PDB file of C-alpha atoms in Angstrom:
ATOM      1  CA  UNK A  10     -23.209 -11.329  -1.072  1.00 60.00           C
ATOM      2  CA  UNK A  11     -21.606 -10.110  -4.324  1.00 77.00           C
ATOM      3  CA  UNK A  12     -23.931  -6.583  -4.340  1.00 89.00           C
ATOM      4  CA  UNK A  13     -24.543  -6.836  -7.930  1.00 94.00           C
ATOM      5  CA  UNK A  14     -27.585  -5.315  -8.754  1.00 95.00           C
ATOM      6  CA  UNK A  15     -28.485  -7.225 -11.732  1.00 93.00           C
ATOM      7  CA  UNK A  16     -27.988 -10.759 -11.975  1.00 92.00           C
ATOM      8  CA  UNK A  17     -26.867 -12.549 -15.538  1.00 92.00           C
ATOM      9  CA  UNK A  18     -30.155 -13.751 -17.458  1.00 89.00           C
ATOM     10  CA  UNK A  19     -29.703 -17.328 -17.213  1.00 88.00           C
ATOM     11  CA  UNK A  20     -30.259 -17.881 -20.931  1.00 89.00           C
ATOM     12  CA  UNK A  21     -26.787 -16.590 -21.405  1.00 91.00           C
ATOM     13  CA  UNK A  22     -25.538 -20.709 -20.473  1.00 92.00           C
ATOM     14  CA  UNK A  23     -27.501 -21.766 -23.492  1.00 91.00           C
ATOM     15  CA  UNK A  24     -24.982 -19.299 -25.271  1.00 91.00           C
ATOM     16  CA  UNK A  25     -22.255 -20.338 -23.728  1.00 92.00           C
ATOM     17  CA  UNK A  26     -23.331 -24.178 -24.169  1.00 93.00           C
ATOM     18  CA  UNK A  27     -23.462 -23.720 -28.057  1.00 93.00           C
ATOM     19  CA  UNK A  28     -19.412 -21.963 -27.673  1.00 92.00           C
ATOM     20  CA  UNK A  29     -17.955 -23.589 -25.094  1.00 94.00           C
ATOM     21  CA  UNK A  30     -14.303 -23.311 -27.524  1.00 94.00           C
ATOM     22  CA  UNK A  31     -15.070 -19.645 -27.967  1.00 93.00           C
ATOM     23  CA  UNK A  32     -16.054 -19.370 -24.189  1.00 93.00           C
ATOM     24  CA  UNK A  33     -13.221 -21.046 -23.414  1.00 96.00           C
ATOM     25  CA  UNK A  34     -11.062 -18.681 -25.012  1.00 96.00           C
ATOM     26  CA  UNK A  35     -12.363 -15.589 -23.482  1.00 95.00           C
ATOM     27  CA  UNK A  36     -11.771 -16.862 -20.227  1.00 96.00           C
ATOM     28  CA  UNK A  37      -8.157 -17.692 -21.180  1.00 97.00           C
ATOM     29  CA  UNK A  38      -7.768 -13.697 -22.046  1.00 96.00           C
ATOM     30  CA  UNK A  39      -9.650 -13.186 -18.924  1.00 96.00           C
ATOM     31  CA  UNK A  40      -7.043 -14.900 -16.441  1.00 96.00           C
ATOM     32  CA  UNK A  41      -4.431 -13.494 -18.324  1.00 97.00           C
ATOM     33  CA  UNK A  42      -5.726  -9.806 -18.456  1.00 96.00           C
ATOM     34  CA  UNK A  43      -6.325 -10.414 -14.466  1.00 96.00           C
ATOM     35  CA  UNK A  44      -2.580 -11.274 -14.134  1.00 98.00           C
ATOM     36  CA  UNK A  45      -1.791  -8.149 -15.759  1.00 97.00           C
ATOM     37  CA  UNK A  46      -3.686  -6.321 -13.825  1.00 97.00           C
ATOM     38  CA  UNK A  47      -1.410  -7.720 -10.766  1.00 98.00           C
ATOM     39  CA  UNK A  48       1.068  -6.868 -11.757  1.00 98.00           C
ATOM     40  CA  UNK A  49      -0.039  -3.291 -13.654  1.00 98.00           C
ATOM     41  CA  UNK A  50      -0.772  -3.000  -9.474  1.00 98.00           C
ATOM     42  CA  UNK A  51       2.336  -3.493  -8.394  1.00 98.00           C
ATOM     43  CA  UNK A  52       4.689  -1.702 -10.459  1.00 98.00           C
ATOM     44  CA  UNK A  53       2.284   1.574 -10.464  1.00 97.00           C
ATOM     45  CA  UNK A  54       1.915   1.481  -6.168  1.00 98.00           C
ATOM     46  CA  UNK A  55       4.895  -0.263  -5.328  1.00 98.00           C
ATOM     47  CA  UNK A  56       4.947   1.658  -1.640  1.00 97.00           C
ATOM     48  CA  UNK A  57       1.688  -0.609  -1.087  1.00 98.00           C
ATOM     49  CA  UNK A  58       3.471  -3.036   0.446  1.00 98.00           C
ATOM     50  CA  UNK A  59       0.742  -5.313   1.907  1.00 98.00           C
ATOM     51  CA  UNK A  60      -1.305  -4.484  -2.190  1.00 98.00           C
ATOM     52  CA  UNK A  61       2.049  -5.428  -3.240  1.00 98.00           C
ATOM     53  CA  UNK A  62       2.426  -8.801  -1.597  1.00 98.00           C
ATOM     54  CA  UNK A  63      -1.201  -9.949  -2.000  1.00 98.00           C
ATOM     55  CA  UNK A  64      -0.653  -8.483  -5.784  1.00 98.00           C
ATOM     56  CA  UNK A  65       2.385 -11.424  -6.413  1.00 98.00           C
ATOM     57  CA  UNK A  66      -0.215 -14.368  -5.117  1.00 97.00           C
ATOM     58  CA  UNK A  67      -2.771 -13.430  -7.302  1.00 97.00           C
ATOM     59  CA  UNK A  68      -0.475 -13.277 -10.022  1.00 98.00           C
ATOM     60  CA  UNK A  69       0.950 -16.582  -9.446  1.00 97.00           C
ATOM     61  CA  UNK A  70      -2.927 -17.484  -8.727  1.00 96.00           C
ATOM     62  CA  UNK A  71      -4.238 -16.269 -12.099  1.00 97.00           C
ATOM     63  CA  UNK A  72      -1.516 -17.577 -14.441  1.00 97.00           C
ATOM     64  CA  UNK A  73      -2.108 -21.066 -12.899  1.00 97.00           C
ATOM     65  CA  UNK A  74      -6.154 -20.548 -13.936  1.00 96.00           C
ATOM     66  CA  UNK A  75      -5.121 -19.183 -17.428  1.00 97.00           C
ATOM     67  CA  UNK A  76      -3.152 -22.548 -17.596  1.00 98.00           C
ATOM     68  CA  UNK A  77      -6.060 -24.992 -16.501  1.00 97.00           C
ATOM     69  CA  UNK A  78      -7.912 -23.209 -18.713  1.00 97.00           C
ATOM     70  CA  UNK A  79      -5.400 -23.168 -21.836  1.00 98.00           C
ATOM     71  CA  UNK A  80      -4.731 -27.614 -20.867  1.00 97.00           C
ATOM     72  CA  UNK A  81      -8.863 -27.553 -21.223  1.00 96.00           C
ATOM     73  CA  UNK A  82      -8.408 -26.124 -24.435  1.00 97.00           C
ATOM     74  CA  UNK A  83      -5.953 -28.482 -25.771  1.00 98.00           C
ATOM     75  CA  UNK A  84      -7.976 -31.328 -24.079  1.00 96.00           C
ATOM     76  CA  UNK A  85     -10.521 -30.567 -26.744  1.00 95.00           C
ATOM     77  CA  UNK A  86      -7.876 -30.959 -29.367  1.00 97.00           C
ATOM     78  CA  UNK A  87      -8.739 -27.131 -29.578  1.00 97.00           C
ATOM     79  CA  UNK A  88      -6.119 -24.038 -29.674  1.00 97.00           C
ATOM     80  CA  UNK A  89      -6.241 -21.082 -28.066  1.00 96.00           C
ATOM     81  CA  UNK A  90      -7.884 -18.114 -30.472  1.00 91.00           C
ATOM     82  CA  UNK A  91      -7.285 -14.594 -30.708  1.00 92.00           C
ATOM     83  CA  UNK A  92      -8.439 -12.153 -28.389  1.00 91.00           C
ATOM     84  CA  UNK A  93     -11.277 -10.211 -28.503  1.00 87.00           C
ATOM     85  CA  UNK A  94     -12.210  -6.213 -27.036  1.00 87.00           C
ATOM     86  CA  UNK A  95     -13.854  -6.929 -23.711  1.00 89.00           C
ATOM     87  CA  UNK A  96     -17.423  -4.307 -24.310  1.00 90.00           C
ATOM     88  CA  UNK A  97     -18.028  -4.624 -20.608  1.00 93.00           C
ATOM     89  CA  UNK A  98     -14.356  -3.582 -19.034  1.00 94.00           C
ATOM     90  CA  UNK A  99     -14.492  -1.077 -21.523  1.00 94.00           C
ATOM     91  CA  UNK A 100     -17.838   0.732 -20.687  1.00 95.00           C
ATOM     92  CA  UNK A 101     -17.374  -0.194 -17.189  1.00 96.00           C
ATOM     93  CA  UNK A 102     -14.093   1.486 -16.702  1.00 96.00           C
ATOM     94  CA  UNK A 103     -15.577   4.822 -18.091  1.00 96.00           C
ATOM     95  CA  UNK A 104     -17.186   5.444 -14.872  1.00 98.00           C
ATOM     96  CA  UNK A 105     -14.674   7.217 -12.415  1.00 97.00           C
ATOM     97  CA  UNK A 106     -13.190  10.143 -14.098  1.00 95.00           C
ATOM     98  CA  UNK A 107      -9.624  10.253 -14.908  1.00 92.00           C
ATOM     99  CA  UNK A 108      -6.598  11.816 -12.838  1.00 91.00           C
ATOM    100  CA  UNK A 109      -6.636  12.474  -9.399  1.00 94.00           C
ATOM    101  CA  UNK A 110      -4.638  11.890  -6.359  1.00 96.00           C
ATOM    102  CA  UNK A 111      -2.791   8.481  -6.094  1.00 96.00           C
ATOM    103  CA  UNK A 112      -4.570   7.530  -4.042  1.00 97.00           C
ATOM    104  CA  UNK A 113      -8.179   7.908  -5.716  1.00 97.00           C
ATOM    105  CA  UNK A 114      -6.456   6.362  -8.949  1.00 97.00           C
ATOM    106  CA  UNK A 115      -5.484   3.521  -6.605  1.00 98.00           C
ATOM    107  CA  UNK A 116      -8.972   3.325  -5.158  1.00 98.00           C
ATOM    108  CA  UNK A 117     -11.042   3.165  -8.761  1.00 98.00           C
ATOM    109  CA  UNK A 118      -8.802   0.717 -10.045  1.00 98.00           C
ATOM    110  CA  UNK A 119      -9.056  -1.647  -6.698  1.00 98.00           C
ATOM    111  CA  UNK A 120     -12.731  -1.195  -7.242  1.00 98.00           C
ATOM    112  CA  UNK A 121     -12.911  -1.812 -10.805  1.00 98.00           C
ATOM    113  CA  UNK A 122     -11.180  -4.825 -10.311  1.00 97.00           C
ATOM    114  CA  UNK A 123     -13.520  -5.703  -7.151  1.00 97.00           C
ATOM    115  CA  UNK A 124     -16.257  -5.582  -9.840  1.00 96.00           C
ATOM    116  CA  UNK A 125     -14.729  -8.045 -12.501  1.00 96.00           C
ATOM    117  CA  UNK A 126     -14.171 -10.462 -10.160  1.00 94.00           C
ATOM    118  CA  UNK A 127     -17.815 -10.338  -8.512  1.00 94.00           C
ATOM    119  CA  UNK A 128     -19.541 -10.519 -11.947  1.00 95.00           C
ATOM    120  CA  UNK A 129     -16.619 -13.177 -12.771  1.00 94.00           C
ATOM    121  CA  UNK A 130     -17.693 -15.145  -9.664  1.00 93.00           C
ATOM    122  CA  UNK A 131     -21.638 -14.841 -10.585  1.00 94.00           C
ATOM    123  CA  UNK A 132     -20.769 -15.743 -14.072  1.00 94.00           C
ATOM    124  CA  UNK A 133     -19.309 -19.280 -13.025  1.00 95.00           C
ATOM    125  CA  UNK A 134     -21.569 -19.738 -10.071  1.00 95.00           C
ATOM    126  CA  UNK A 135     -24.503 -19.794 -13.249  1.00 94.00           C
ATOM    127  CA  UNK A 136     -22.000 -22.218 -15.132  1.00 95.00           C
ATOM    128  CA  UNK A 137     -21.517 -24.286 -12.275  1.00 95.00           C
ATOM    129  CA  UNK A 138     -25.339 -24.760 -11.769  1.00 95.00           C
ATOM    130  CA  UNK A 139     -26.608 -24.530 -15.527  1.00 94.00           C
ATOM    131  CA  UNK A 140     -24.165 -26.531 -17.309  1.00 95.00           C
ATOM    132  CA  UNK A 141     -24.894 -30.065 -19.076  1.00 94.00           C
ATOM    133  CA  UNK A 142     -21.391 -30.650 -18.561  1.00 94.00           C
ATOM    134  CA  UNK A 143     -20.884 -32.084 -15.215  1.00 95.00           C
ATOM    135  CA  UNK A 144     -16.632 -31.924 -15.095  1.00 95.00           C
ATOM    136  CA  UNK A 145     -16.854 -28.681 -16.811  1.00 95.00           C
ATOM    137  CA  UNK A 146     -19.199 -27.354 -14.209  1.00 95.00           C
ATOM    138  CA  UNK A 147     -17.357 -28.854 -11.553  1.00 95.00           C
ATOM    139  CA  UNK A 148     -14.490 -26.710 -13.519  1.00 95.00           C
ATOM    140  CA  UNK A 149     -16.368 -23.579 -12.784  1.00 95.00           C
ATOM    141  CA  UNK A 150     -17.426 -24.037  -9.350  1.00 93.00           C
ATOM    142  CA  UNK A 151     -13.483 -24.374  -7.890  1.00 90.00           C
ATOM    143  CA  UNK A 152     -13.015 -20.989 -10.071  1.00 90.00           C
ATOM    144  CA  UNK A 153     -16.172 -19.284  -8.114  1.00 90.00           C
ATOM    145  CA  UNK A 154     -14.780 -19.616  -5.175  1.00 85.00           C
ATOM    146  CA  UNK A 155     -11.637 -17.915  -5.954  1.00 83.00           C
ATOM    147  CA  UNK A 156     -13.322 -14.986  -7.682  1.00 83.00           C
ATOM    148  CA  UNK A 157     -15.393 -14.584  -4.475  1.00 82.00           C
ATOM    149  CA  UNK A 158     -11.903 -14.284  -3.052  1.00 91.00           C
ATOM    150  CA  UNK A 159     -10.479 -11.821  -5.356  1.00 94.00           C
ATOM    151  CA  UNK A 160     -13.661  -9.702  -5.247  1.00 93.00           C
ATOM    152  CA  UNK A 161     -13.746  -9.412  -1.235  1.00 94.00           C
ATOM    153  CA  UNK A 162      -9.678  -8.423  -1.225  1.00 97.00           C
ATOM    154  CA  UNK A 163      -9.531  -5.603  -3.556  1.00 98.00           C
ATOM    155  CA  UNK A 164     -12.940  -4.485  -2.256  1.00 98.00           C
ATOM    156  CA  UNK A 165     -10.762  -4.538   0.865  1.00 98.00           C
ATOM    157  CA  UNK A 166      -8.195  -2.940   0.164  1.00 98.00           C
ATOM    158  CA  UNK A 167     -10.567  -0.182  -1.145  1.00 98.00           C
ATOM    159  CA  UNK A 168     -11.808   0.706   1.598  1.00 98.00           C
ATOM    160  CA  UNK A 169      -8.426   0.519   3.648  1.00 98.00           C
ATOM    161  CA  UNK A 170      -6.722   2.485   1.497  1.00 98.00           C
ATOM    162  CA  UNK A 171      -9.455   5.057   0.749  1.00 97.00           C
ATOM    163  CA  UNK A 172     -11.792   6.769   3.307  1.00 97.00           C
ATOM    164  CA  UNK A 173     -14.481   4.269   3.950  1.00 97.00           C
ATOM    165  CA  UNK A 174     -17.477   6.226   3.158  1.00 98.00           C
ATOM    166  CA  UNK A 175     -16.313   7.516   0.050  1.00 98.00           C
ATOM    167  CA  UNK A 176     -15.226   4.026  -0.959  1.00 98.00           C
ATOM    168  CA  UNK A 177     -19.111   2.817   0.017  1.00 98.00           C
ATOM    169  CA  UNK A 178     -20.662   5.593  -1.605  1.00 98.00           C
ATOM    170  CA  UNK A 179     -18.580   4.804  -5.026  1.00 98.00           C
ATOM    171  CA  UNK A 180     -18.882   0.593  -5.076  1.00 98.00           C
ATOM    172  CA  UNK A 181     -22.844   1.695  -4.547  1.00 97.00           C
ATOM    173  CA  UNK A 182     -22.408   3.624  -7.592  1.00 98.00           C
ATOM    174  CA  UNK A 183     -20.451   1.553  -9.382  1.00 98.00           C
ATOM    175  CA  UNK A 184     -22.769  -0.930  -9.233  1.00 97.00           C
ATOM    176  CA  UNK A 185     -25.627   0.991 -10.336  1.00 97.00           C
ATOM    177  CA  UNK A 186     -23.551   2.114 -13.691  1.00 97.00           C
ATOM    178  CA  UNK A 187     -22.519  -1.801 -14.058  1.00 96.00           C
ATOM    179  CA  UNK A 188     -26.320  -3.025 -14.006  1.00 95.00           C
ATOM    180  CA  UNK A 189     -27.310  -0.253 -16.618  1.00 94.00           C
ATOM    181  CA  UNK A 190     -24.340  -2.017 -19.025  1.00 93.00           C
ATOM    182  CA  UNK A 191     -25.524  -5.524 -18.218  1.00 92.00           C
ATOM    183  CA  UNK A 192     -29.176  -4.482 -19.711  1.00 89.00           C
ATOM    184  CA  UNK A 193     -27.419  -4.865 -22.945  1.00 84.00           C
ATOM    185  CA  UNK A 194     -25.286  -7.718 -22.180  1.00 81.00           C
ATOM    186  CA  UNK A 195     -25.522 -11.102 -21.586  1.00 71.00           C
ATOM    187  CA  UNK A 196     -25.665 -11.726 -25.387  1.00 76.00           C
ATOM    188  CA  UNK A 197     -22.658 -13.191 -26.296  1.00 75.00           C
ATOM    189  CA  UNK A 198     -20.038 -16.183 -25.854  1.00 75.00           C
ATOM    190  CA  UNK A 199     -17.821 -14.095 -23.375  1.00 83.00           C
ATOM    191  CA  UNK A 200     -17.360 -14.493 -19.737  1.00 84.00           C
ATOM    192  CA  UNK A 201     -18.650 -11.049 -19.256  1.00 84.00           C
ATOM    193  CA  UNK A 202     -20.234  -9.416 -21.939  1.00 71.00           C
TER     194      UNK A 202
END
């Protein structure tokens, strides 16, 4: 369903089970970099109205995760750490060249973000199934089914607000260029890298 065309090796839990605090943390940046993104939406295509009002949910969507994920932090008698560089947004977001019309800057960023939340939603899916944990897995299987969400609408709006074919053509793509960076991934305590 997701179209990724490499799935996470499944040894990356055991990673993640050995930095669950450090895991933890990443995802914290992770909600809050998606609420940025939001809003980065809406004040750079503010004559979007319908991006625009589905924009201010996910905002008020994401902030609420970043919370229930900060309160698991502090559950742990953990705080939150500093952030780290992201090594997958940044290679991923290399792909589209930059400039263009509005509209094709619109596009690769709706499909960029279409892309973070699919590997997001794979990512906890694997968590959900893999984890010793049972409430923390629990945790991650409510997420997944948000992501899934958050995936299909800005793959959505993609494709409403660019020409469909071209849209298809450069998710198909874009998925090609993300498997060749997960080769190298799945290696550390982050959600995606």
């Amino acid at each position: 369903m997701l179209g990724l065309k490499l799935p996470t090796d499944p040894r990356w839990v055991n990673i993640v089970e050995k930095n669950i605090e450090d895991i933890l943390t990443d995802h914290a940046y992770c909600e809050q970099k998606a609420t940025s993104t939001a809003i980065s939406l809406i004040v750079s295509f503010p004559e979007y109205t319908d991006l625009v009002q589905e924009m201010v949910a996910l905002v008020k969507e994401e902030i609420s995760h970043f919370k229930m994920v900060h309160d698991l932090i502090l559950k742990n008698g953990w705080v939150l750490g500093r952030d780290r560089k992201d090594d997958y947004v940044l290679q991923l977001i290399t792909f589209f060249p930059k400039g263009g019309s509005r509209t094709t800057q619109l596009v690769h960023r709706l499909l960029y973000a279409a892309l973070i939340e699919a590997r997001s939603c794979e990512r906890f899916r694997l968590l959900s199934e893999e984890l010793e944990d049972k409430s923390l897995a629990e945790f991650y299987r409510k997420l997944m089914v948000s992501e899934a969400n958050h995936y299909t609408m800005f793959l959505g709006f993609a494709r409403q607000y660019g020409d469909r074919k071209e849209v298809d053509k450069k998710w198909n793509d874009l998925l090609e260029f993300e498997a060749e960076i997960m080769v190298n991934l799945s290696k550390k305590e982050t959600i995606h890298g």
